[in-house]
Short mmCIF file of C-alpha atoms (C1' of nucleotides) in Angstrom, two decimals:
data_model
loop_
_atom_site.label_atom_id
_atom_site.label_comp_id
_atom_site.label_asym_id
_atom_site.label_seq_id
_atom_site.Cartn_x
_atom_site.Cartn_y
_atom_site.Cartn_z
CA UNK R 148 38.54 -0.69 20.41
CA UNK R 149 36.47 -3.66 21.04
CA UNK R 150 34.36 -4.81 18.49
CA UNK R 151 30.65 -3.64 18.90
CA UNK R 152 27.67 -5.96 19.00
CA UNK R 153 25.59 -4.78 16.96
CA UNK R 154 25.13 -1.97 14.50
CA UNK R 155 22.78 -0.18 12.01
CA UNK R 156 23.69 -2.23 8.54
CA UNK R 157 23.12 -5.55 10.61
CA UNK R 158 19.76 -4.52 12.05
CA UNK R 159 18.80 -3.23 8.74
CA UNK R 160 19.83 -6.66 7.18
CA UNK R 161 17.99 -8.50 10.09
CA UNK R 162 14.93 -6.49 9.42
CA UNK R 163 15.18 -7.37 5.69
CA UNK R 164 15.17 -10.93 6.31
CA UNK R 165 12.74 -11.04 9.08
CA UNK R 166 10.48 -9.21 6.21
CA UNK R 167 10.97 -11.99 4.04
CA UNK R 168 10.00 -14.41 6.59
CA UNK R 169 6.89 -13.28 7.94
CA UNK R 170 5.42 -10.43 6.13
CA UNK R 171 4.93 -6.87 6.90
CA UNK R 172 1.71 -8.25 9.50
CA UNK R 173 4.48 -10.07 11.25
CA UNK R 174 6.83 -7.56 11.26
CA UNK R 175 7.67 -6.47 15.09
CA UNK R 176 10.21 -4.64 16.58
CA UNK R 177 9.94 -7.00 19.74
CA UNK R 178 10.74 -10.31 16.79
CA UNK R 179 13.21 -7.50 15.64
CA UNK R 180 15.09 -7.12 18.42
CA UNK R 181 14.83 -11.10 19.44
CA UNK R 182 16.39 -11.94 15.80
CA UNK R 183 19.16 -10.20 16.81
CA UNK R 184 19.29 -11.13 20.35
CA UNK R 185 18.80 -7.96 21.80
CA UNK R 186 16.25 -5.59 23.26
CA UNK R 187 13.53 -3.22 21.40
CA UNK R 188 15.25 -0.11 22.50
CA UNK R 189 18.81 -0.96 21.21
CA UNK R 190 17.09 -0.88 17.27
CA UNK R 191 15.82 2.40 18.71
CA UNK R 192 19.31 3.15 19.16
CA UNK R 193 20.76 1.99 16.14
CA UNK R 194 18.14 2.82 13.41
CA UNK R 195 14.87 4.10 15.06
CA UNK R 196 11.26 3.46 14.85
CA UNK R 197 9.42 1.22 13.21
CA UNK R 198 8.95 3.19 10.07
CA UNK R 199 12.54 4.19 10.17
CA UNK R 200 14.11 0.87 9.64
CA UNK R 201 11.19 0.11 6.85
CA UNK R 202 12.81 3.09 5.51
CA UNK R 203 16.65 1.79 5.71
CA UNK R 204 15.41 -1.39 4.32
CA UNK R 205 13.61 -0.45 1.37
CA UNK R 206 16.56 2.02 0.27
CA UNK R 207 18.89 -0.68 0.51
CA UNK R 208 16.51 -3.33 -1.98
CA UNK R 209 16.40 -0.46 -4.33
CA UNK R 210 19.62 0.54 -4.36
CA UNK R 211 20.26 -2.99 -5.47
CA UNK R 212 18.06 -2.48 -8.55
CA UNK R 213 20.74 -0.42 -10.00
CA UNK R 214 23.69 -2.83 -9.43
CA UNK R 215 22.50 -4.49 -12.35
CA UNK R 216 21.49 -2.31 -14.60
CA UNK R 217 23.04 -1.45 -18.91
CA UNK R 218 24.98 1.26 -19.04
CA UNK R 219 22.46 4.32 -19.09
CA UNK R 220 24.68 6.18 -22.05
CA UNK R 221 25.22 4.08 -24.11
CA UNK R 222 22.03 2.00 -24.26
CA UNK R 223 18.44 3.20 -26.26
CA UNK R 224 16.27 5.18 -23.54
CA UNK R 225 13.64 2.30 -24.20
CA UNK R 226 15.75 -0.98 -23.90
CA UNK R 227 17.24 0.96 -20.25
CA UNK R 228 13.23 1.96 -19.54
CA UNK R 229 12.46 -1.68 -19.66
CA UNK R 230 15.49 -3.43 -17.74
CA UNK R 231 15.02 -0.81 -15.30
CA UNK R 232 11.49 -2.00 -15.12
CA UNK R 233 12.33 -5.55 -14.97
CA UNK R 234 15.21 -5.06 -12.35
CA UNK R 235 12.29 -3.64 -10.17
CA UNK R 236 10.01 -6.13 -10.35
CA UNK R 237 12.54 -8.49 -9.53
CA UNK R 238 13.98 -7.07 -6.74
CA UNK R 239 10.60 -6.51 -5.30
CA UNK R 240 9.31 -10.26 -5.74
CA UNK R 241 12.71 -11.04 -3.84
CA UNK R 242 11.04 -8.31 -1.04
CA UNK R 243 7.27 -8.67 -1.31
CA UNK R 244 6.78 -7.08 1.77
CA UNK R 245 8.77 -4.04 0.87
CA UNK R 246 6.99 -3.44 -2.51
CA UNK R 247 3.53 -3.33 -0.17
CA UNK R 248 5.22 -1.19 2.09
CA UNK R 249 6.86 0.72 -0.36
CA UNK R 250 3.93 1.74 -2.63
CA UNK R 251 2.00 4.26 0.00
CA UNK R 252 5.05 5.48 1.28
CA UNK R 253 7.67 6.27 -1.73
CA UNK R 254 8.43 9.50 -0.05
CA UNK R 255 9.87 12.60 -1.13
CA UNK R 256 13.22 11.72 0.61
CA UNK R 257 15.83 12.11 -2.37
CA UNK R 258 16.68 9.29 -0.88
CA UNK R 259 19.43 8.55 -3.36
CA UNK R 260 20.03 11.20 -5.42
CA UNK R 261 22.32 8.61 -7.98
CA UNK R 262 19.88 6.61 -8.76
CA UNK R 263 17.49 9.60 -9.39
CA UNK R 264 19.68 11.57 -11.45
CA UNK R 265 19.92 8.03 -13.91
CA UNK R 266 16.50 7.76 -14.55
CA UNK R 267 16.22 11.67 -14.88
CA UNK R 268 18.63 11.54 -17.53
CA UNK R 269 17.06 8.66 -19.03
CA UNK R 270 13.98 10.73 -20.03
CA UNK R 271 16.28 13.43 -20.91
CA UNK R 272 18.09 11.78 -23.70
CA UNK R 273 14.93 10.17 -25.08
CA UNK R 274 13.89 13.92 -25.71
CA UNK R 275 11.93 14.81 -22.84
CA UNK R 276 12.91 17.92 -21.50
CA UNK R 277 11.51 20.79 -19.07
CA UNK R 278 7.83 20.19 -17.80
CA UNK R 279 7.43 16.99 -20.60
CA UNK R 280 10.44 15.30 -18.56
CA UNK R 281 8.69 15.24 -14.99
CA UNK R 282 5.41 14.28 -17.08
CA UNK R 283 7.02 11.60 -18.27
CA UNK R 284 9.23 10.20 -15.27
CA UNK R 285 6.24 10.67 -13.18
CA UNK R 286 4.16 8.42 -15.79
CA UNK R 287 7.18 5.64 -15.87
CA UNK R 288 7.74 5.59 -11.85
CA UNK R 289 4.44 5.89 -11.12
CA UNK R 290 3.00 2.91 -13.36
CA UNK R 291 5.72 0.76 -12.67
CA UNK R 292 5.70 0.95 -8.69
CA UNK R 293 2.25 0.68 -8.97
CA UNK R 294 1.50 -1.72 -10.89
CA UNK R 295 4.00 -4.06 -9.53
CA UNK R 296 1.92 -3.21 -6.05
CA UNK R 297 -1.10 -4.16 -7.23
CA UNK R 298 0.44 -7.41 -8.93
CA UNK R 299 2.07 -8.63 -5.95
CA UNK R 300 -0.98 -8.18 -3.24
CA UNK R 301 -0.14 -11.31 -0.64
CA UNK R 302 -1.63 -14.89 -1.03
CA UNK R 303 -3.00 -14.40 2.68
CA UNK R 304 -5.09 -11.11 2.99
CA UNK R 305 -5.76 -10.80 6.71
CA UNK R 306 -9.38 -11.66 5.62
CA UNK R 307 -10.84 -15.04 6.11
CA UNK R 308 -10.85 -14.94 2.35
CA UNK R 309 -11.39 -18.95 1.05
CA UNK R 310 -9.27 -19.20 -2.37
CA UNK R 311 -11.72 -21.77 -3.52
CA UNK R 312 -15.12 -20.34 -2.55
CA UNK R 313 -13.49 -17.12 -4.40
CA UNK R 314 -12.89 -19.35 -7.49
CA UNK R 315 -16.46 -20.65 -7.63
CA UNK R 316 -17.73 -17.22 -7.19
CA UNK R 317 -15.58 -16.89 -10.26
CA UNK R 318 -16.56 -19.85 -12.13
CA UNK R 319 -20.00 -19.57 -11.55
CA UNK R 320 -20.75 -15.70 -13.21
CA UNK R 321 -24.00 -16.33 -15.58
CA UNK R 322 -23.11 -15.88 -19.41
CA UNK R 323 -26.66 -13.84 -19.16
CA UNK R 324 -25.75 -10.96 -16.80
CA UNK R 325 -21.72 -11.21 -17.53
CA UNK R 326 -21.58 -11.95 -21.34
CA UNK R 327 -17.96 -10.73 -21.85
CA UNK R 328 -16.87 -11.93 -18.62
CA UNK R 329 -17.78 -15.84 -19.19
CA UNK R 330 -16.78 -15.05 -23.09
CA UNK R 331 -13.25 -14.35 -21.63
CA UNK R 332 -13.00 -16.45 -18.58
CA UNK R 333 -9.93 -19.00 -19.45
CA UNK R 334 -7.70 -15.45 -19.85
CA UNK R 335 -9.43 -13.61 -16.77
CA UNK R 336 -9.87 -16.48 -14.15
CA UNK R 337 -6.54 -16.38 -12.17
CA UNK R 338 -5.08 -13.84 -14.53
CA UNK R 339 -6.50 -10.27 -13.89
CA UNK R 340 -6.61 -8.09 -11.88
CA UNK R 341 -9.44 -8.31 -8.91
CA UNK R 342 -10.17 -11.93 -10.67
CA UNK R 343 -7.59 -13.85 -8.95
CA UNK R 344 -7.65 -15.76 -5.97
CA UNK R 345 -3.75 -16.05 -5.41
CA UNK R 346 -1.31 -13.61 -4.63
CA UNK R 347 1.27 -12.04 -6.98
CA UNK R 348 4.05 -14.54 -5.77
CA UNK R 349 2.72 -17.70 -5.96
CA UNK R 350 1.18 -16.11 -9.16
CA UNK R 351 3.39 -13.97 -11.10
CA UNK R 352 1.85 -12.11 -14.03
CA UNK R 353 4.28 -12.36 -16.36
CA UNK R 354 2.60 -11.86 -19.34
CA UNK R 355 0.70 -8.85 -18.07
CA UNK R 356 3.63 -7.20 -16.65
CA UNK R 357 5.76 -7.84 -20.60
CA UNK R 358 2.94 -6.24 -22.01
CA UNK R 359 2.07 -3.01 -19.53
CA UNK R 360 5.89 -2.28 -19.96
CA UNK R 361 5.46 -2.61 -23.47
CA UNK R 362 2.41 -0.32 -23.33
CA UNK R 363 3.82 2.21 -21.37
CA UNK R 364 7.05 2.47 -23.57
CA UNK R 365 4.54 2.61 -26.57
CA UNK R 366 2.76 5.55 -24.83
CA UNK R 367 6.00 7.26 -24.68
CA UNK R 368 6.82 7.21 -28.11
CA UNK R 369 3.79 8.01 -29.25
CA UNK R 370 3.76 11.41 -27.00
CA UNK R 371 7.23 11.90 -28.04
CA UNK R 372 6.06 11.87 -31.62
CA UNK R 373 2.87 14.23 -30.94
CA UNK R 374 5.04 16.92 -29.37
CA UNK R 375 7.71 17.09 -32.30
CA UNK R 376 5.16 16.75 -34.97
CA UNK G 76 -40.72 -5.27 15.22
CA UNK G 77 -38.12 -3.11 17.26
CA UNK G 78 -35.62 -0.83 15.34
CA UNK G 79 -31.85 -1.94 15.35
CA UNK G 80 -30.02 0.46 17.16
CA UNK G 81 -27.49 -0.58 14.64
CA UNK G 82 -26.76 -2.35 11.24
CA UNK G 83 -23.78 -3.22 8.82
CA UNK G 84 -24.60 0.01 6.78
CA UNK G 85 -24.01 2.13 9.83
CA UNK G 86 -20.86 0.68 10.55
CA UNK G 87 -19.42 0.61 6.88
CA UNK G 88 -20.82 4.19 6.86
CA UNK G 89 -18.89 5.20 10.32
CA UNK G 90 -15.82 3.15 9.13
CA UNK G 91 -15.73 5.62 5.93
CA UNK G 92 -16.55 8.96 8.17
CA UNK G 93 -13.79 7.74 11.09
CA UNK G 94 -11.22 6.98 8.05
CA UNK G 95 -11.49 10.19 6.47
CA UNK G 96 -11.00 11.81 9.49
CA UNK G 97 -7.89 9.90 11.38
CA UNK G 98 -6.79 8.16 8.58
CA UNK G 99 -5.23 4.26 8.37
CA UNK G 100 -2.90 4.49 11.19
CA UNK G 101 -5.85 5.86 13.91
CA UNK G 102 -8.66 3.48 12.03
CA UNK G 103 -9.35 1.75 15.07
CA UNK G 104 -11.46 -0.93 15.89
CA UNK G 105 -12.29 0.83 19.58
CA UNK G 106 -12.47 3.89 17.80
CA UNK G 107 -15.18 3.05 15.47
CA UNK G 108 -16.98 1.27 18.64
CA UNK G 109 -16.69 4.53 20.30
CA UNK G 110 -17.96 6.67 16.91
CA UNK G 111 -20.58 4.13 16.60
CA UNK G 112 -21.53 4.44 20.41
CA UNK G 113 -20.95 1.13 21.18
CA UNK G 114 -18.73 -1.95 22.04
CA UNK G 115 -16.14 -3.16 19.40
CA UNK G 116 -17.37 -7.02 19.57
CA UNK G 117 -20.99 -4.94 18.01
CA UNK G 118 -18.90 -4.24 15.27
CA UNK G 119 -17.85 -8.34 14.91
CA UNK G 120 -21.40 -8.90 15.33
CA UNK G 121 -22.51 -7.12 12.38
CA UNK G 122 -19.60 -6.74 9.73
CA UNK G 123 -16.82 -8.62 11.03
CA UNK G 124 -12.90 -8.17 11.72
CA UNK G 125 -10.72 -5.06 11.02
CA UNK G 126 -9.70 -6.23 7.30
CA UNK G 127 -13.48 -7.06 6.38
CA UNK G 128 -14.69 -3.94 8.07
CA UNK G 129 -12.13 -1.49 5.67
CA UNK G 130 -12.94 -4.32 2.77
CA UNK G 131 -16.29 -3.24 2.80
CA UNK G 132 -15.89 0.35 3.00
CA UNK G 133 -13.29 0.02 0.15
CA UNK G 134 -16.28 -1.89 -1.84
CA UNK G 135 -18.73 0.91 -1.35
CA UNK G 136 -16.16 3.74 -2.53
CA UNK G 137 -15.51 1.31 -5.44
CA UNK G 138 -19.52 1.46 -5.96
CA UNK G 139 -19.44 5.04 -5.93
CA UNK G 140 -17.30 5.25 -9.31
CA UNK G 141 -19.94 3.93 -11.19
CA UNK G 142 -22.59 5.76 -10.48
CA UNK G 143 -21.24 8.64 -12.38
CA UNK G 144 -19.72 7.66 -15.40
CA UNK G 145 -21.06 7.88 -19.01
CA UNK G 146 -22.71 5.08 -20.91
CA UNK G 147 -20.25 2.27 -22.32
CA UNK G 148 -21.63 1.29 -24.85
CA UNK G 149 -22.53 4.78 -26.59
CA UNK G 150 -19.30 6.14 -25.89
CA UNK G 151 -15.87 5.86 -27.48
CA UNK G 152 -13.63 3.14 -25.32
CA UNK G 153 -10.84 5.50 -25.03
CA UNK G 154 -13.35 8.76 -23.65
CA UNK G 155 -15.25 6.05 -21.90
CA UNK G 156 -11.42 4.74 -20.22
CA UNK G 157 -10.53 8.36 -19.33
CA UNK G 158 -13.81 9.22 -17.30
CA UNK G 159 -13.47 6.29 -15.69
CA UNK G 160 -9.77 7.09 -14.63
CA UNK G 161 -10.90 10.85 -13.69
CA UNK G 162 -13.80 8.94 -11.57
CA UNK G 163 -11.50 6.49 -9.64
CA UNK G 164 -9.01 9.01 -8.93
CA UNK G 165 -11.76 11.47 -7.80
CA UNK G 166 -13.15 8.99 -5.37
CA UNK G 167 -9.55 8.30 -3.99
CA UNK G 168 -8.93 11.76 -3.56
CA UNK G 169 -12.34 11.90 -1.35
CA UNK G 170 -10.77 8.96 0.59
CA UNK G 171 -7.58 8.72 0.39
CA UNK G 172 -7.09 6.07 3.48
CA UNK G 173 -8.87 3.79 0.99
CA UNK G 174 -6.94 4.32 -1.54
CA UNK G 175 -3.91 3.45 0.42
CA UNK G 176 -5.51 0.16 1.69
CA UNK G 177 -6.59 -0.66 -1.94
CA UNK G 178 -3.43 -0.76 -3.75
CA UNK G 179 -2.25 -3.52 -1.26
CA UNK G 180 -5.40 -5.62 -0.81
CA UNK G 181 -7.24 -4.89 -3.95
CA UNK G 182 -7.68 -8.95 -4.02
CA UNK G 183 -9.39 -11.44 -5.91
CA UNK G 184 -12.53 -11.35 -4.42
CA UNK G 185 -14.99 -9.86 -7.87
CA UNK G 186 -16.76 -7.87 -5.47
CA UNK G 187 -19.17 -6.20 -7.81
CA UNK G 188 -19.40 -8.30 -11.20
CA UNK G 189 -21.47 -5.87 -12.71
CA UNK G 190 -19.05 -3.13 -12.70
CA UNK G 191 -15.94 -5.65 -14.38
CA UNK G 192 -18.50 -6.71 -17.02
CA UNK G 193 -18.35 -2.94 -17.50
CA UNK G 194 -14.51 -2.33 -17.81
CA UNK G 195 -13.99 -5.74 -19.44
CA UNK G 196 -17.12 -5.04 -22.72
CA UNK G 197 -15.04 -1.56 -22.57
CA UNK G 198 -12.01 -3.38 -23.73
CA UNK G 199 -13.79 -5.69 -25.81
CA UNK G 200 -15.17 -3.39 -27.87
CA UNK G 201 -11.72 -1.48 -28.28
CA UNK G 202 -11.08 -5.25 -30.27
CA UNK G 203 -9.29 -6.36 -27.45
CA UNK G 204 -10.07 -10.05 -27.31
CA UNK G 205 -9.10 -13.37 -25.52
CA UNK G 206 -5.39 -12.65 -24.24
CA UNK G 207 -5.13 -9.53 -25.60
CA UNK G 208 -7.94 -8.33 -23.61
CA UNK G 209 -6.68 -9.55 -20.33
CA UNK G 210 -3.77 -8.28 -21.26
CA UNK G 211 -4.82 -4.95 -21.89
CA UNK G 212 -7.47 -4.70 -18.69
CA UNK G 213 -4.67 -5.75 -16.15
CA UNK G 214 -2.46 -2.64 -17.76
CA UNK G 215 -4.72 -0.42 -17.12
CA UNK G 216 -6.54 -0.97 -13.91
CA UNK G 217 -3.24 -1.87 -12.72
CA UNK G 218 -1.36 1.63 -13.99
CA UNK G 219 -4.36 3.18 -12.26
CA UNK G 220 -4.88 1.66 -9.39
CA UNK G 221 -1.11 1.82 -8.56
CA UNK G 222 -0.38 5.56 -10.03
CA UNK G 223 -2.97 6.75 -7.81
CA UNK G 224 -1.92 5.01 -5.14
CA UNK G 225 1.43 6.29 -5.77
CA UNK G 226 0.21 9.71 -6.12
CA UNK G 227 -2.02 9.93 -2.69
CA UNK G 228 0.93 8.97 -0.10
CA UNK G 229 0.16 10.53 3.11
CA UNK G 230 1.48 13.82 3.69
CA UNK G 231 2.63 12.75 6.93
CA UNK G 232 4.29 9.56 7.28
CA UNK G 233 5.09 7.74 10.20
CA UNK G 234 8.82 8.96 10.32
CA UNK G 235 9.83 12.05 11.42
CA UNK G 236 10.34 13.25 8.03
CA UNK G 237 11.08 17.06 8.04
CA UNK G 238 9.18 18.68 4.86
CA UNK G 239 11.81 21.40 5.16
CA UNK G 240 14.54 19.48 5.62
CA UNK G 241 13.56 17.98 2.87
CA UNK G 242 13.12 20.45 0.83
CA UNK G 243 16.47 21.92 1.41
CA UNK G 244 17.99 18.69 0.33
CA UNK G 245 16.29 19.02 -2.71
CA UNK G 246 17.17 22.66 -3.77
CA UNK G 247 20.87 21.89 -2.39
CA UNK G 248 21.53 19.21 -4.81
CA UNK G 249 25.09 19.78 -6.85
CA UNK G 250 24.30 20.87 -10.68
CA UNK G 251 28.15 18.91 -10.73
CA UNK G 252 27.32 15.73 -9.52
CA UNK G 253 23.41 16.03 -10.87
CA UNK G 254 23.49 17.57 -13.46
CA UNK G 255 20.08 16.70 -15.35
CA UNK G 256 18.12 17.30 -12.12
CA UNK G 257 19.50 20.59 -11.50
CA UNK G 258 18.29 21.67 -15.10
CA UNK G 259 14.75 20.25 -14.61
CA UNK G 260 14.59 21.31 -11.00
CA UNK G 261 11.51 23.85 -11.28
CA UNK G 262 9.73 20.72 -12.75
CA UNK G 263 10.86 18.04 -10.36
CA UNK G 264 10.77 19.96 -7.31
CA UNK G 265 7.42 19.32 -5.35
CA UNK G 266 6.06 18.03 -8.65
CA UNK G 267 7.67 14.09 -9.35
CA UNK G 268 7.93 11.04 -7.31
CA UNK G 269 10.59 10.71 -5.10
CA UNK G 270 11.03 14.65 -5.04
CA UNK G 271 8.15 15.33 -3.63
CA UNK G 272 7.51 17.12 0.11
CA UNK G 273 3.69 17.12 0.58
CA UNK G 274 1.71 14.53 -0.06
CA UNK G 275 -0.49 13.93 -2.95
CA UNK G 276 -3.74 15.64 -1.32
CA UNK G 277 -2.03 18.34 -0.28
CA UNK G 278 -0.37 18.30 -3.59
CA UNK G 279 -1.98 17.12 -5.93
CA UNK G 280 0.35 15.65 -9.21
CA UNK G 281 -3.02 16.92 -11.64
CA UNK G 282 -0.64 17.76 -14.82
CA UNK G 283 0.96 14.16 -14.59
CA UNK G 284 -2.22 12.67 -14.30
CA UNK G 285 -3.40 13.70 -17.09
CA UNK G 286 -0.14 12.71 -19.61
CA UNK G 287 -0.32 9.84 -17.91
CA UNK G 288 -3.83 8.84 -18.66
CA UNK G 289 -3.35 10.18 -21.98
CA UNK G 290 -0.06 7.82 -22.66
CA UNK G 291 -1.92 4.65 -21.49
CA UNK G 292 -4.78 5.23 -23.56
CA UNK G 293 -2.03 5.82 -26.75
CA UNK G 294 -0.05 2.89 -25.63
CA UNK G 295 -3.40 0.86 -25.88
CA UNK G 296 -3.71 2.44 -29.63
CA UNK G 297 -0.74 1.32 -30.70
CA UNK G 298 -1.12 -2.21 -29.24
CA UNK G 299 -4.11 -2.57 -31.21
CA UNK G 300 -2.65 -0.85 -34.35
CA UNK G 301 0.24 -3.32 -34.45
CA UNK G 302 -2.01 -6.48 -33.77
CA UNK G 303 -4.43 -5.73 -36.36
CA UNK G 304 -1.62 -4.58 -38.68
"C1'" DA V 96 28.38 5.05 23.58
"C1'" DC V 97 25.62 1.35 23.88
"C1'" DC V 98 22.52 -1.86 26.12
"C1'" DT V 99 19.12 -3.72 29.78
"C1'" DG V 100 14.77 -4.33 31.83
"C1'" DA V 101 10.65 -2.62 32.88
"C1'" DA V 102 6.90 0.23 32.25
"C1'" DC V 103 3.05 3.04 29.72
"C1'" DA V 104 -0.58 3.40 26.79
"C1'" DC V 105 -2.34 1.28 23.60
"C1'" DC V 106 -3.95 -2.57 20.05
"C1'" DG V 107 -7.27 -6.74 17.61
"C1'" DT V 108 -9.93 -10.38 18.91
"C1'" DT V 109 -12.56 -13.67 21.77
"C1'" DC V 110 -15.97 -15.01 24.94
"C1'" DA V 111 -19.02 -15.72 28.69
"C1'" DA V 112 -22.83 -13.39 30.14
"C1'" DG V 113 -26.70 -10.73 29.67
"C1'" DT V 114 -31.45 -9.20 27.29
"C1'" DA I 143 -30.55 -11.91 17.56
"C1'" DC I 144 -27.90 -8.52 19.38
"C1'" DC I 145 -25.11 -6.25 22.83
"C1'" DT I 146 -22.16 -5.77 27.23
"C1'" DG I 147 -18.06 -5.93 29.79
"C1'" DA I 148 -14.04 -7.92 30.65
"C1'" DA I 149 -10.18 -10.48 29.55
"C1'" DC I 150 -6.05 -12.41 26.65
"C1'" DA I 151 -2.14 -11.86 24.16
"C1'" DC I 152 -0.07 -8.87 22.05
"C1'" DC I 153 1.80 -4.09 20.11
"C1'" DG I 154 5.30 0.60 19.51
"C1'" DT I 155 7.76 3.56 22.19
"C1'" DT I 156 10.02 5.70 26.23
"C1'" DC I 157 13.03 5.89 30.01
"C1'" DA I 158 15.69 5.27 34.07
"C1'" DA I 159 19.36 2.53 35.10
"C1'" DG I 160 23.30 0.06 34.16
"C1'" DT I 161 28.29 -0.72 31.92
#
DNA sequence: ACCTGAACACCGTTCAAGT
DNA sequence: ACCTGAACACCGTTCAAGT
């Protein structure tokens, strides 16, 4: 049995690291294949298309979410809710290219079914049950890959995009026509959403991201209480 | 004076008609040439490269929000919050491509001041103020933004991803080994994240929408209930 | 079973040349 | 100022041929 050169877990870990280096834009399957000193059509072989080994590579970053995750029994639904939520954010600043990838195509794979039935149960034991529970997962899931989506846009849109003529545009609103704008600017400028003029990496917003978990937890309870009141 | 035989408006307008049509993957740059009747370096000429061409179709959709919402500054900020979520996720739904480019490039570029001076005197006068109100503004355009984004993937994506297939994997899952699933499965089943087999214009998530509209706006409540208390 | 090498049918973008 | 036509440097994917 001689050893083989090459096979799927190594092209998937190539592809993750290629990722990493030069973005989803610069992801190729011709740089692919020349990472890993071999031709186009042997990751055909191996993994498959393009989208395929996306695919591979983004189950294997979230799989690693739940490596370091509390014990789902034995913690409070909330503290889990929000380590979960921190464990994906991390994992997907480690992998900004998959979290852009990943938000428009979270698929309805099942693609780990382990992982799935955690967070099911999750909602489950914090009294969601029935129709409530897939209201509520989908509320969780869907703000948190989202919003960590949005947060981590890249520094380097493919538009000629000038950071610093985008902060003067910033700077210069009129207090006139943008009263609570200018009011607000030293919190906005930088900070929010469709204000900045760096990316989600080189600009990480923490404090946003503490407090929409915090929010969205809050939410919960609050629709908990409504429905047994 | 001779007419133009074409202008930027045209080709934004094209852009929008040959997106809706083919979608992000067949948005071509020699396809909206040939839509448009002309050569692709016309459409350089007038709006400029492939990014700045869908950034400007992006902005007009964006545009389009506001022109139906109600009047923020007669109406209550949490009514006034949950129009404006109906609105953006209405607009989506009428372009979905868009909405798939915007979660990843929704950059820092304040594209139309006039409509964040809206959304930001919205949260002012909730009594969101200095942090707090960027704080609040990038939970909520960011849960939106990102839900929906979340919500309208593609029916088909690039793999070969079998909706029946997929569905079968789905209903075949061990009440055993997942056991929390299997009770909620009339609920998950075509209806959450992850266990989904259409996409989210074929199929659209309208219940969890709503709760989850309705648990941002209460998470916002009880933000300010706890600062003020 | 696994890999090579080449080919096919495309891309985005640039640019000299026209009017 | 605006458009043409062609070219450059790439793509993803397929496929016959090798071992």
């Amino acid at each position: 049995m001689p050893e083989q050169a090459i096979n799927a877990d190594e092209v998937v870990g190539a592809a993750l690291d290629l990722l990493d280096d030069v973005g989803l834009h610069g992801f190729t399957m011709r740089a692919l294949a020349q990472r890993l000193g071999t031709y186009p059509a042997t990751i055909y072989w191996h993994v498959g298309s393009r989208g395929e080994v996306l695919s591979a590579a983004s189950a294997r970053v979230l799989d690693s979410v739940f490596a370091d995750l509390p014990d789902p029994t034995s913690t409070p639904w909330d503290a889990w809710l929000d380590a979960f939520a921190r464990g994906y954010r991390r994992q997907m600043q480690s992998h900004p290219a998959i979290a852009a990838w990943g938000v428009t195509h979270f698929e309805a794979r099942v693609p780990a079914p382990d992982d799935l039935e955690i967070i099911v149960g999750v909602f489950a034991r914090a009294g969601f049950h029935g129709e409530a529970l897939a209201l509520a997962y989908n509320m969780f899931l869907g703000s948190l890959i989202g919003w960590v989506g949005v947060e981590l846009i890249a520094d380097d849109p493919e538009l000629g995009s000038d950071p610093e003529q985008m902060e003067g545009s910033v700077r210069a609103l009129d207090a006139d026509d943008y009263p609570t704008i200018v009011a607000n600017l030293d919190h906005l400028a930088n900070h929010a959403i469709a204000f900045r003029w760096q990316g989600g990496i080189a600009n990480p917003l923490d404090a946003a991201f503490d407090f929409a978990v915090a929010t969205w937890i809050a939410g919960l309870r609050a629709q908990l209480a409504s429905r047994s009141g």
